[in-house]
Short mmCIF file of C-alpha atoms in Angstrom, two decimals:
data_model
loop_
_atom_site.label_atom_id
_atom_site.label_comp_id
_atom_site.label_asym_id
_atom_site.label_seq_id
_atom_site.Cartn_x
_atom_site.Cartn_y
_atom_site.Cartn_z
CA MET A 1 -5.56 0.83 -4.79
CA PHE A 2 -2.04 -0.62 -4.74
CA ASP A 3 -0.04 0.47 -1.73
CA LYS A 4 3.76 0.10 -1.74
CA ARG A 5 4.87 -0.01 1.88
CA ALA A 6 7.96 -1.35 3.57
CA HIS A 7 5.83 -2.89 6.34
CA PRO A 8 2.39 -4.47 5.91
CA ARG A 9 -0.65 -2.67 7.29
CA TYR A 10 -3.20 -4.75 9.16
CA SER A 11 -6.89 -3.90 9.37
CA SER A 12 -8.10 -3.21 12.87
CA LEU A 13 -11.38 -2.83 14.73
CA ALA A 14 -9.87 -1.08 17.76
CA GLN A 15 -11.10 2.19 19.17
CA ALA A 16 -8.67 5.10 19.35
CA ARG A 17 -8.63 8.38 21.19
CA LEU A 18 -6.30 11.33 20.77
CA GLU A 19 -5.24 12.67 24.15
CA SER A 20 -5.74 16.26 23.01
CA VAL A 21 -9.28 15.60 21.71
CA ASP A 22 -11.72 14.61 24.43
CA TYR A 23 -14.94 14.91 22.42
CA ALA A 24 -14.39 12.19 19.81
CA THR A 25 -13.44 8.55 19.81
CA GLY A 26 -12.32 7.13 16.50
CA LEU A 27 -11.47 3.83 14.91
CA LEU A 28 -8.00 2.51 14.32
CA ARG A 29 -8.56 1.49 10.69
CA ASP A 30 -5.13 -0.02 10.12
CA LEU A 31 -1.79 -0.43 11.86
CA SER A 32 1.80 -1.34 11.03
CA ILE A 33 5.06 -1.20 12.93
CA THR A 34 5.65 2.31 11.54
CA GLY A 35 2.24 3.88 11.02
CA CYS A 36 -1.50 3.89 11.43
CA ARG A 37 -4.70 5.41 10.10
CA LEU A 38 -7.47 6.69 12.33
CA GLU A 39 -11.04 7.43 11.26
CA PHE A 40 -13.40 9.82 13.01
CA SER A 41 -17.02 10.77 12.35
CA VAL A 42 -16.17 14.46 12.86
CA ALA A 43 -13.44 16.63 11.35
CA LEU A 44 -10.51 17.38 13.66
CA ALA A 45 -8.16 20.32 13.46
CA LEU A 46 -4.79 18.58 13.77
CA GLU A 47 -1.47 20.09 12.89
CA THR A 48 0.48 18.15 10.26
CA GLY A 49 3.96 17.29 11.53
CA LYS A 50 2.97 17.52 15.20
CA GLU A 51 3.30 14.57 17.56
CA TYR A 52 0.17 13.28 19.30
CA ARG A 53 -0.44 10.74 22.06
CA ILE A 54 -2.91 8.12 20.82
CA LEU A 55 -4.69 5.77 23.21
CA ILE A 56 -5.60 2.43 21.61
CA TYR A 57 -8.37 0.20 22.97
CA PRO A 58 -8.01 -3.18 21.19
CA GLU A 59 -11.09 -5.23 20.41
CA ALA A 60 -12.12 -7.58 23.22
CA ASN A 61 -11.26 -10.75 21.25
CA SER A 62 -7.58 -9.80 21.27
CA ARG A 63 -7.44 -9.95 25.08
CA ILE A 64 -4.88 -7.13 25.01
CA ASP A 65 -5.02 -4.22 27.44
CA PRO A 66 -5.26 -0.64 26.16
CA PHE A 67 -1.93 0.94 25.23
CA GLU A 68 -0.57 4.22 23.94
CA ILE A 69 1.60 5.30 21.06
CA PHE A 70 3.15 8.63 20.18
CA ALA A 71 2.77 9.41 16.50
CA GLU A 72 3.31 12.29 14.10
CA SER A 73 0.35 13.47 12.03
CA ARG A 74 1.31 13.15 8.34
CA TRP A 75 -1.92 13.68 6.38
CA ASN A 76 -5.68 14.01 6.71
CA ARG A 77 -8.57 13.45 4.35
CA ALA A 78 -12.18 14.47 4.69
CA GLY A 79 -14.77 12.20 3.12
CA TYR A 80 -18.53 12.33 2.91
CA ASP A 81 -19.10 10.70 6.30
CA ALA A 82 -15.62 10.22 7.75
CA PHE A 83 -12.42 12.08 8.52
CA GLU A 84 -9.17 10.08 8.22
CA ILE A 85 -5.74 10.90 9.63
CA GLY A 86 -2.48 9.14 8.81
CA PHE A 87 0.25 8.92 11.43
CA PHE A 88 3.91 7.93 11.54
CA ILE A 89 4.58 6.10 14.81
CA ARG A 90 7.45 7.56 16.82
CA THR A 91 7.36 5.51 20.04
CA SER A 92 5.21 3.18 22.06
CA PRO A 93 5.94 3.44 25.81
CA SER A 94 3.83 0.32 26.34
CA GLY A 95 5.78 -1.49 23.64
CA LYS A 96 4.89 -5.05 24.67
CA ALA A 97 1.14 -4.45 24.30
CA PHE A 98 1.73 -2.74 20.94
CA GLU A 99 3.81 -5.71 19.73
CA ARG A 100 1.22 -8.20 21.03
CA TYR A 101 -1.54 -6.34 19.21
CA LEU A 102 0.44 -6.35 15.95
CA ASP A 103 1.01 -10.09 16.43
CA TYR A 104 -2.73 -10.57 17.00
CA LEU A 105 -3.60 -8.60 13.84
CA THR A 106 -1.04 -10.61 11.86
CA TRP A 107 -2.54 -13.86 13.17
CA ARG A 108 -6.08 -12.68 12.42
CA THR A 109 -5.10 -11.71 8.88
CA ASP A 110 -3.24 -14.96 8.22
CA THR A 111 -5.99 -17.08 9.76
CA GLY A 112 -9.15 -17.00 7.69
CA PRO A 113 -12.58 -16.61 9.33
CA GLN A 114 -13.32 -20.32 8.80
CA GLU A 115 -10.15 -21.41 10.60
CA GLN A 116 -10.82 -18.97 13.47
CA ARG A 117 -14.29 -20.52 14.02
CA ILE A 118 -12.85 -24.05 14.05
CA ASN A 119 -9.98 -23.17 16.41
CA GLY A 120 -11.77 -20.46 18.44
#
């Protein structure tokens, strides 16, 4: 699928938790400076257009501490074994960690797996 976006989205392996949902931890499937997509194994009843606090736990290899973002729910999609939610990012109070994580994802995307093994 071709995706026309103003800012590139980077694949992620981070865990994510919505502050208002304490029974499910999801995956941060992708992230950009303006948005993200979360995936859960259970359906969640989220209100479209409402702002949510999302706690992000980056993968250990990134060496970046957990951080939070505030994002508006824009869409959701139920699949056979996953429930996806798209968000528009409003703010990140821990902005430096958010920026560092985006930089890490950019580096990981631009650096192929072979080059990471050689340099890592």
